[in-house]
Each structure stands twice: as C-alpha cells, then as structure tokens.
Coordinates of C-alpha atoms in Angstrom, one line a residue:
P1 CA -17.9 5.1 -24.1
V2 CA -17.5 1.8 -25.9
V3 CA -21.0 0.6 -24.7
Q4 CA -22.6 3.8 -25.8
S5 CA -20.8 4.1 -29.2
Y6 CA -22.0 0.6 -30.1
G7 CA -25.5 1.2 -28.9
Q8 CA -25.4 -1.7 -26.4
E9 CA -26.9 0.0 -23.4
A10 CA -30.0 -2.2 -23.3
R11 CA -27.9 -5.4 -23.6
E12 CA -25.6 -4.4 -20.8
T13 CA -28.5 -3.3 -18.6
E14 CA -30.2 -6.7 -19.1
R15 CA -26.9 -8.5 -18.3
F16 CA -26.4 -6.4 -15.2
D17 CA -30.0 -7.0 -14.1
R18 CA -29.7 -10.8 -14.7
S19 CA -26.5 -10.9 -12.6
T20 CA -28.1 -8.9 -9.8
E21 CA -31.1 -11.2 -9.8
D22 CA -28.9 -14.2 -9.6
A23 CA -27.0 -12.8 -6.7
F24 CA -30.3 -11.9 -5.0
E25 CA -31.7 -15.4 -5.5
T26 CA -28.6 -16.9 -4.0
A27 CA -28.9 -14.6 -1.0
R28 CA -32.6 -15.6 -0.6
K29 CA -31.8 -19.3 -0.7
R30 CA -29.1 -18.8 1.9
S31 CA -31.5 -16.9 4.1
R32 CA -34.1 -19.6 3.7
V33 CA -31.7 -22.3 4.7
R34 CA -30.5 -20.3 7.6
A35 CA -34.1 -19.7 8.7
L36 CA -34.8 -23.4 8.6
L37 CA -31.7 -24.1 10.6
V38 CA -32.5 -21.5 13.2
A39 CA -36.1 -22.8 13.4
F40 CA -34.9 -26.4 13.8
M41 CA -32.4 -25.4 16.5
I42 CA -35.0 -23.4 18.5
T43 CA -37.6 -26.2 18.2
A44 CA -35.1 -28.9 19.1
T45 CA -33.8 -26.8 22.0
F46 CA -37.1 -26.0 23.6
G47 CA -38.5 -29.5 22.8
T48 CA -35.5 -31.0 24.6
L49 CA -36.0 -28.6 27.5
L50 CA -39.7 -29.3 27.8
W51 CA -39.1 -33.1 27.6
G52 CA -36.4 -32.8 30.3
L53 CA -38.7 -30.8 32.5
Y54 CA -41.5 -33.3 32.1
Q55 CA -39.3 -36.3 32.9
G56 CA -37.7 -34.4 35.8
T57 CA -41.2 -33.4 37.2
Q58 CA -42.3 -37.1 37.0
A59 CA -39.1 -38.1 38.8
V60 CA -39.7 -35.5 41.6
L61 CA -43.3 -36.8 42.0
A62 CA -42.0 -40.3 42.1
G63 CA -39.5 -39.4 44.8
T64 CA -36.5 -40.6 42.8
T65 CA -34.9 -37.1 42.6
S66 CA -35.1 -33.8 44.4
A67 CA -36.5 -30.5 43.3
G68 CA -33.0 -29.0 43.7
H69 CA -31.4 -31.5 41.4
L70 CA -34.1 -30.8 38.8
G71 CA -33.5 -27.0 39.0
Q72 CA -29.8 -27.6 38.7
T73 CA -30.2 -29.8 35.7
V74 CA -32.5 -27.2 34.0
V75 CA -29.9 -24.5 34.5
F76 CA -27.1 -26.7 33.0
V77 CA -29.3 -27.6 30.0
I78 CA -30.2 -23.9 29.3
I79 CA -26.4 -23.0 29.4
F80 CA -25.5 -26.0 27.2
V81 CA -28.3 -25.3 24.7
G82 CA -27.4 -21.6 24.5
A83 CA -23.8 -22.5 23.7
V84 CA -24.9 -25.0 21.0
A85 CA -27.1 -22.3 19.4
V86 CA -24.2 -19.8 19.3
L87 CA -21.9 -22.4 17.9
S88 CA -24.4 -23.2 15.1
E89 CA -24.3 -19.5 14.1
V90 CA -20.5 -19.5 14.1
Y91 CA -20.4 -22.7 12.1
G92 CA -22.6 -21.1 9.4
D93 CA -20.1 -18.1 9.2
L94 CA -17.2 -20.6 9.0
L95 CA -18.8 -22.4 6.1
R96 CA -19.3 -19.1 4.2
A97 CA -15.7 -18.1 4.9
A98 CA -14.3 -21.5 3.9
G99 CA -14.5 -20.9 0.2
A100 CA -12.9 -17.4 0.3
T101 CA -10.2 -18.7 2.7
E102 CA -9.2 -21.5 0.4
R103 CA -8.7 -19.1 -2.4
L104 CA -6.8 -16.7 -0.2
M105 CA -4.5 -19.5 0.9
E106 CA -3.9 -20.4 -2.7
L107 CA -2.8 -16.8 -3.4
L108 CA -0.6 -16.6 -0.4
A109 CA 1.1 -19.9 -1.3
A110 CA 1.7 -18.9 -4.9
R111 CA 5.3 -18.2 -5.8
S112 CA 6.6 -16.5 -8.9
P113 CA 8.8 -18.7 -11.1
V114 CA 11.0 -15.7 -11.6
A115 CA 13.0 -15.0 -8.4
D116 CA 16.3 -13.6 -7.3
P117 CA 19.2 -16.1 -7.4
A118 CA 20.6 -17.3 -4.1
Q119 CA 24.0 -15.6 -4.8
P120 CA 23.4 -12.7 -7.4
V121 CA 26.2 -11.9 -9.7
P122 CA 26.9 -8.1 -9.7
L123 CA 26.5 -6.3 -13.1
P124 CA 29.7 -4.6 -14.2
A125 CA 29.9 -0.8 -14.5
T126 CA 29.1 0.5 -18.0
R127 CA 30.2 3.4 -20.1
G128 CA 28.3 4.2 -23.2
G129 CA 25.5 1.7 -22.9
S130 CA 25.1 -2.0 -22.1
A131 CA 26.0 -5.0 -24.2
V132 CA 23.1 -7.4 -24.8
S133 CA 23.2 -10.9 -26.2
F134 CA 20.7 -13.6 -27.0
E135 CA 22.2 -17.0 -27.5
H136 CA 20.0 -19.6 -29.1
V137 CA 17.0 -18.5 -27.0
G138 CA 13.8 -20.5 -27.2
F139 CA 10.7 -19.4 -25.4
H140 CA 7.0 -20.0 -25.2
Y141 CA 4.4 -18.4 -23.0
P142 CA 2.9 -20.6 -20.2
S143 CA -0.5 -20.2 -21.7
R144 CA 0.7 -21.4 -25.2
P145 CA 3.1 -24.3 -24.5
K146 CA 2.9 -25.6 -28.1
Q147 CA 3.5 -22.2 -29.8
H148 CA 7.0 -20.8 -29.8
A149 CA 7.3 -17.0 -29.3
L150 CA 11.0 -17.2 -30.0
A151 CA 12.8 -20.1 -31.6
D152 CA 16.7 -20.4 -31.8
F153 CA 16.9 -16.6 -31.4
T154 CA 20.5 -15.3 -31.5
L155 CA 21.4 -11.6 -31.5
Q156 CA 24.4 -9.6 -30.3
I157 CA 24.0 -5.9 -29.6
R158 CA 27.1 -3.8 -28.9
P159 CA 27.3 -1.1 -26.3
G160 CA 25.9 2.2 -27.6
E161 CA 24.3 0.6 -30.6
T162 CA 20.7 1.4 -31.8
V163 CA 18.9 -1.7 -33.0
A164 CA 15.4 -1.8 -34.4
L165 CA 13.1 -4.8 -34.3
V166 CA 10.6 -4.9 -37.2
G167 CA 8.2 -7.5 -38.4
P168 CA 4.5 -8.4 -38.5
S169 CA 2.4 -8.7 -35.4
G170 CA 3.2 -11.9 -33.5
A171 CA 6.8 -12.1 -34.7
G172 CA 8.1 -12.0 -31.1
K173 CA 9.4 -8.5 -30.9
S174 CA 7.7 -7.7 -27.5
T175 CA 8.8 -11.0 -26.2
V176 CA 12.4 -9.9 -26.6
F177 CA 11.7 -7.0 -24.1
Q178 CA 9.9 -9.4 -21.7
L179 CA 13.0 -11.6 -21.5
L180 CA 15.4 -8.7 -21.2
L181 CA 13.4 -7.4 -18.2
R182 CA 13.1 -11.0 -16.9
F183 CA 9.3 -10.9 -16.6
Y184 CA 9.8 -14.5 -18.0
D185 CA 12.7 -16.9 -18.2
A186 CA 13.6 -18.5 -21.5
Q187 CA 13.2 -22.3 -21.6
T188 CA 16.4 -22.7 -23.7
G189 CA 19.4 -20.6 -24.4
T190 CA 20.8 -17.6 -22.5
V191 CA 20.0 -13.9 -22.3
R192 CA 23.0 -11.7 -21.1
I193 CA 23.4 -8.1 -20.2
D194 CA 27.0 -6.9 -20.0
G195 CA 28.1 -10.5 -20.1
V196 CA 26.0 -11.6 -17.1
P197 CA 23.1 -14.0 -17.6
V198 CA 20.0 -12.3 -16.5
R199 CA 19.1 -15.4 -14.4
D200 CA 22.2 -14.8 -12.3
A201 CA 21.7 -11.0 -11.7
A202 CA 19.6 -9.5 -8.9
L203 CA 16.2 -8.4 -10.3
A204 CA 16.5 -4.9 -8.8
A205 CA 20.0 -4.4 -10.3
L206 CA 18.9 -5.8 -13.7
R207 CA 15.8 -3.6 -14.0
D208 CA 17.6 -0.6 -12.7
R209 CA 19.8 -0.8 -15.7
V210 CA 16.9 -0.9 -18.2
G211 CA 14.4 1.9 -19.1
I212 CA 11.3 1.2 -21.1
V213 CA 8.8 3.3 -23.0
P214 CA 5.8 1.0 -23.6
Q215 CA 3.3 1.4 -26.5
D216 CA 0.5 1.6 -24.0
S217 CA 1.8 4.4 -21.7
T218 CA 0.8 4.1 -18.0
V219 CA 0.0 7.4 -16.2
F220 CA -0.7 7.1 -12.5
S221 CA -3.5 9.0 -10.7
T222 CA -1.2 11.7 -9.3
S223 CA 0.4 14.9 -10.5
A224 CA 2.4 15.3 -13.7
L225 CA 5.5 16.0 -11.5
E226 CA 5.2 12.7 -9.6
N227 CA 4.4 10.8 -12.8
I228 CA 7.7 11.8 -14.4
R229 CA 9.6 11.5 -11.1
Y230 CA 8.5 7.8 -11.0
G231 CA 11.5 7.1 -13.2
R232 CA 13.9 8.3 -10.5
P233 CA 12.2 9.1 -7.1
T234 CA 15.2 11.0 -5.8
A235 CA 15.3 13.5 -8.7
S236 CA 14.8 17.2 -8.0
D237 CA 12.1 19.3 -9.5
E238 CA 14.6 20.9 -11.9
Q239 CA 15.7 17.5 -13.2
V240 CA 12.1 16.5 -13.7
V241 CA 11.4 19.7 -15.7
A242 CA 14.6 19.1 -17.8
A243 CA 13.4 15.6 -18.7
A244 CA 10.0 17.0 -19.6
R245 CA 11.6 19.6 -21.9
A246 CA 13.7 16.9 -23.6
A247 CA 10.6 14.8 -24.2
Y248 CA 8.7 17.9 -25.6
A249 CA 6.2 17.7 -22.7
H250 CA 7.1 20.9 -20.8
E251 CA 4.9 23.1 -23.0
F252 CA 1.6 21.2 -22.5
I253 CA 2.3 20.5 -18.8
S254 CA 2.9 24.2 -18.2
A255 CA -0.5 24.9 -19.9
L256 CA -2.4 22.7 -17.5
P257 CA -4.4 24.5 -14.8
E258 CA -1.9 23.9 -12.0
G259 CA 1.2 23.2 -14.2
Y260 CA 3.3 20.3 -12.9
A261 CA 1.1 19.9 -9.8
T262 CA -2.0 19.2 -11.9
Y263 CA -3.7 15.9 -11.1
L264 CA -3.8 13.8 -14.2
G265 CA -6.7 11.5 -13.3
E266 CA -7.0 7.8 -13.3
R267 CA -4.8 6.4 -16.0
G268 CA -4.2 9.9 -17.3
V269 CA -7.8 10.4 -18.6
R270 CA -7.2 14.2 -18.6
L271 CA -4.5 13.9 -21.2
S272 CA -4.5 12.9 -24.9
G273 CA -2.8 9.8 -26.1
G274 CA 0.2 11.7 -27.4
Q275 CA 0.6 13.6 -24.1
R276 CA 0.5 10.4 -22.1
Q277 CA 3.2 9.0 -24.4
R278 CA 5.4 12.1 -23.8
I279 CA 5.0 11.7 -20.0
S280 CA 6.2 8.1 -20.4
I281 CA 9.2 9.2 -22.5
A282 CA 10.1 11.9 -20.0
R283 CA 10.0 9.3 -17.2
A284 CA 12.4 7.1 -19.1
M285 CA 14.8 10.0 -19.9
L286 CA 14.8 11.0 -16.2
K287 CA 15.8 7.4 -15.2
N288 CA 18.8 7.7 -17.6
P289 CA 19.5 4.0 -18.0
P290 CA 22.3 2.5 -20.0
L291 CA 19.8 0.3 -21.9
L292 CA 16.6 1.9 -23.3
L293 CA 13.7 -0.1 -24.7
L294 CA 11.2 1.7 -26.9
D295 CA 8.0 -0.1 -27.9
E296 CA 6.6 2.0 -30.7
A297 CA 7.4 5.0 -28.5
T298 CA 6.1 7.6 -31.0
S299 CA 3.0 5.8 -32.1
A300 CA 0.5 8.2 -30.5
L301 CA 2.2 11.4 -31.5
D302 CA 1.2 13.8 -34.2
A303 CA 3.6 14.6 -37.0
E304 CA 5.1 17.7 -35.4
S305 CA 5.5 16.2 -32.0
E306 CA 6.9 13.1 -33.4
R307 CA 9.7 15.0 -35.2
V308 CA 10.6 16.8 -32.0
V309 CA 10.5 13.7 -29.8
Q310 CA 12.4 11.7 -32.3
A311 CA 15.1 14.3 -32.2
A312 CA 15.2 14.2 -28.4
L313 CA 15.4 10.4 -28.5
E314 CA 18.2 10.5 -31.0
A315 CA 20.1 12.7 -28.7
A316 CA 19.5 10.3 -25.9
F317 CA 20.6 7.3 -28.1
A318 CA 24.2 8.7 -28.2
H319 CA 25.2 7.5 -24.8
R320 CA 23.2 4.3 -24.3
T321 CA 22.2 1.1 -26.0
T322 CA 18.7 1.4 -27.6
I323 CA 16.4 -1.3 -28.8
V324 CA 13.4 0.0 -30.8
I325 CA 10.3 -1.9 -31.7
A326 CA 8.7 -0.2 -34.7
H327 CA 5.8 -0.8 -37.0
R328 CA 6.2 2.5 -38.8
L329 CA 9.5 2.0 -40.6
A330 CA 10.1 5.8 -41.0
T331 CA 11.0 5.9 -37.2
V332 CA 14.0 3.4 -37.6
L333 CA 15.7 4.6 -40.7
K334 CA 18.6 5.9 -38.7
A335 CA 19.1 2.8 -36.6
D336 CA 22.6 1.2 -36.8
R337 CA 21.0 -2.2 -37.6
I338 CA 17.5 -3.3 -38.4
V339 CA 16.5 -6.8 -37.3
V340 CA 13.7 -8.3 -39.3
M341 CA 11.7 -10.9 -37.3
D342 CA 9.0 -13.4 -38.4
G343 CA 7.5 -16.3 -36.5
G344 CA 9.9 -15.9 -33.5
R345 CA 13.0 -16.0 -35.7
I346 CA 15.4 -13.6 -37.3
V347 CA 15.0 -13.6 -41.0
D348 CA 17.3 -10.7 -42.0
I349 CA 19.6 -8.1 -40.5
G350 CA 21.1 -5.0 -42.1
S351 CA 20.6 -1.3 -42.7
H352 CA 17.5 0.1 -44.4
D353 CA 19.2 0.4 -47.8
E354 CA 20.7 -3.1 -47.6
L355 CA 17.4 -4.8 -46.6
V356 CA 15.5 -3.0 -49.4
A357 CA 18.1 -4.0 -51.9
R358 CA 18.0 -7.7 -50.8
G359 CA 14.2 -7.8 -51.1
G360 CA 12.3 -10.1 -48.8
L361 CA 9.9 -9.3 -45.9
Y362 CA 11.4 -5.9 -45.0
A363 CA 11.4 -4.8 -48.6
R364 CA 7.7 -5.7 -48.9
L365 CA 6.9 -3.9 -45.6
A366 CA 8.8 -0.8 -46.8
A367 CA 7.1 -0.9 -50.2
M368 CA 3.7 -0.9 -48.6
Q369 CA 4.5 1.9 -46.2
F370 CA 6.6 4.3 -48.2
D371 CA 4.6 3.8 -51.4
L372 CA 1.1 4.0 -49.8
E373 CA 1.8 6.8 -47.3
P374 CA 2.6 9.5 -49.9
A375 CA -0.4 8.5 -51.9
A376 CA -2.6 8.7 -48.8
A377 CA -1.1 12.1 -48.0

C-alpha cells in the first residue's frame, strides 16, 4: 500500500530487477569458475592417466616392468583420481558454506547482556499493586553511547498509585518501561520492584508481575480467543470472554464471522487499529498483574470506544499500580500524579491543576491541547 500510494511502482520494480540481475550475474560467475575448475580437473586427470599409460607401456616394452604391474598401477590411479575429483566438488561446497557457517557460529555464540542472576531473589507477595522505585538511574542505549536516554532519574511510586508520564517525544518515557521490564540494564543507579532490584530477580518472575499494553499492539496470526489468552495461557474461555467484555472488545469479536474462533490474519490485518488495541488491552486485563504499563493505550480508539475503555481501565487501576505514558493529556487527568519529563530528566511532578498553575512545560502542552482541540472540534 505504501509503494502504491506514493506512486513508486516503477522505482521499486527497477530496484528489484537490478538486485535480481546482480544475483544472477554472481551465480553465472560461480558457474563459470566451477566449469573451469571441472575442466581443469578432467584435463589434468586424463592427461596424467595418458602420460602414465605411455610411460608404463614404454617400461613394459623395455622389459623393466610387467604388464600386470602396469594394469595394477592403472587401476590404482583411476581410483585415486576419482577420489580427488569428488573431493574437489566437496571442497567447493565447503567454501560456499564457510561464509554462512561463520555467521551462524557468531549467532550461536552471542549472549544477551541481560540474564538471570546466579541466585535470584524472590519477589515478595503483593496486595494492591507493586511498589516501584528508580534511584538515580542513568541509561543510554548501546547504539547511542553519547546520548543519555535517562539522566539521574529518581522516582518513587507507591503500591496502587496511578502515575502518568508526559513530555515531548524523546523525553525518555518509553525507556522507563524498557528498564522496568529489564529489556536493558541501567548503567548507573538502581531500579526496584517491591524493594528488590530488578537485576537480582528472576526474569520470569519479574515479567510475570508486569503487564503492558504497547502503543503498537501486536496481534498474532491465530484466533481472537488465543490472542487474548496469550496473557494467561491457562485461562478458561469464560475468563477470556470476561476480559474481552472489560476491554470493550466482546461486541466486535462476536460480530466476526466465527466469533472468538475467527482467524485474525498476520499481525491482525483483518482488524482496525482500534480493534487491535482493544485485543491488547483485553490480553493485559486477563493477565491481571499487580503492575500495569500503558503506552498510549487508547491512542487508536475512537471517542466513544475511548470513553468505555478508559472507564474499564480506571476500574482495573483500583487494585494495581499503573504507569501511563500519554501524549493526549485528557487521558491522564485522573492520575494520582503526573510526572513531566524532558531530555531524560524529571522537570516537574504534581496533579493536573498544580502543574498548570505552576506553568512550565506541562502548562504549555496543556494550553496547546485543551485550547486547540475545542477550536478544531
């Protein structure tokens, strides 16, 4: 669709043709070299055999060897030359496989820098959500070692609290989620969940305690039932349907040709963006974790669906800790605290009214959204 909408069919066709011709030319060069090698081997083999027969015949005529010895030598030479010819073919195959094997060995030898500790510390039982703390955390992505994603980031989140992270793109909001799930380890400082540093907890136990609804929802190429059940594989059909109802997904799933058994296609191509988002929200609700991470969870919903899903999420917030990344400030007005981030640092914390009264970055963002949105409407 992108190629066609930008009218780039001819350019992409030319690029594909050029790549195909390059691959064909490489194959032709390989075939030419192989043909030369085979011709050389055959010429050398039969040339050596003929030379040996000539010298052997001269030796038999001179009486220095017998005809039996000559025949024996010819048989041995034929066996040896045949073996050499086969080995030359095998050697060519080995050379072609050497490059791929080197890359495969690199992949097999690769080790993730994030691994389970030798002696994991068990996470304590929770009631009413998990406590989260960031203590002077500094982090940069491996691909950008000179650019800090978080710098001296310190934040304490109480169990059962709803905290919103707001700020411009590149402020480090999504990085907070990456460190909480331990997709990366911070270079400095400590990230804790329920008092346990995430480095000291088992990865399975840590991620079992966290549920996430990403902005770009992932829908697997299976049925709607199995997509939601991915949040908790042991859940019954009734529990899956209950989670779908809570996420306002039951109505559109029931309207599908085969209901919950409908195949949703690769990456959910048979669903709209809002429907994919509600599948993802239902999956997180089914998991029922004590810590819920929402990365612009209602960004792809229409106004009516957003109100219903927001109400369902607010009901889910009551018994767990929730961290929300939001660009649309209307979705975080009821958060217990709003954390304003810029350049990987916290620049302000407070409620919506407090932040607007103090001015600053949040007040500017709120002025742009709440003043422009009614005018646009």
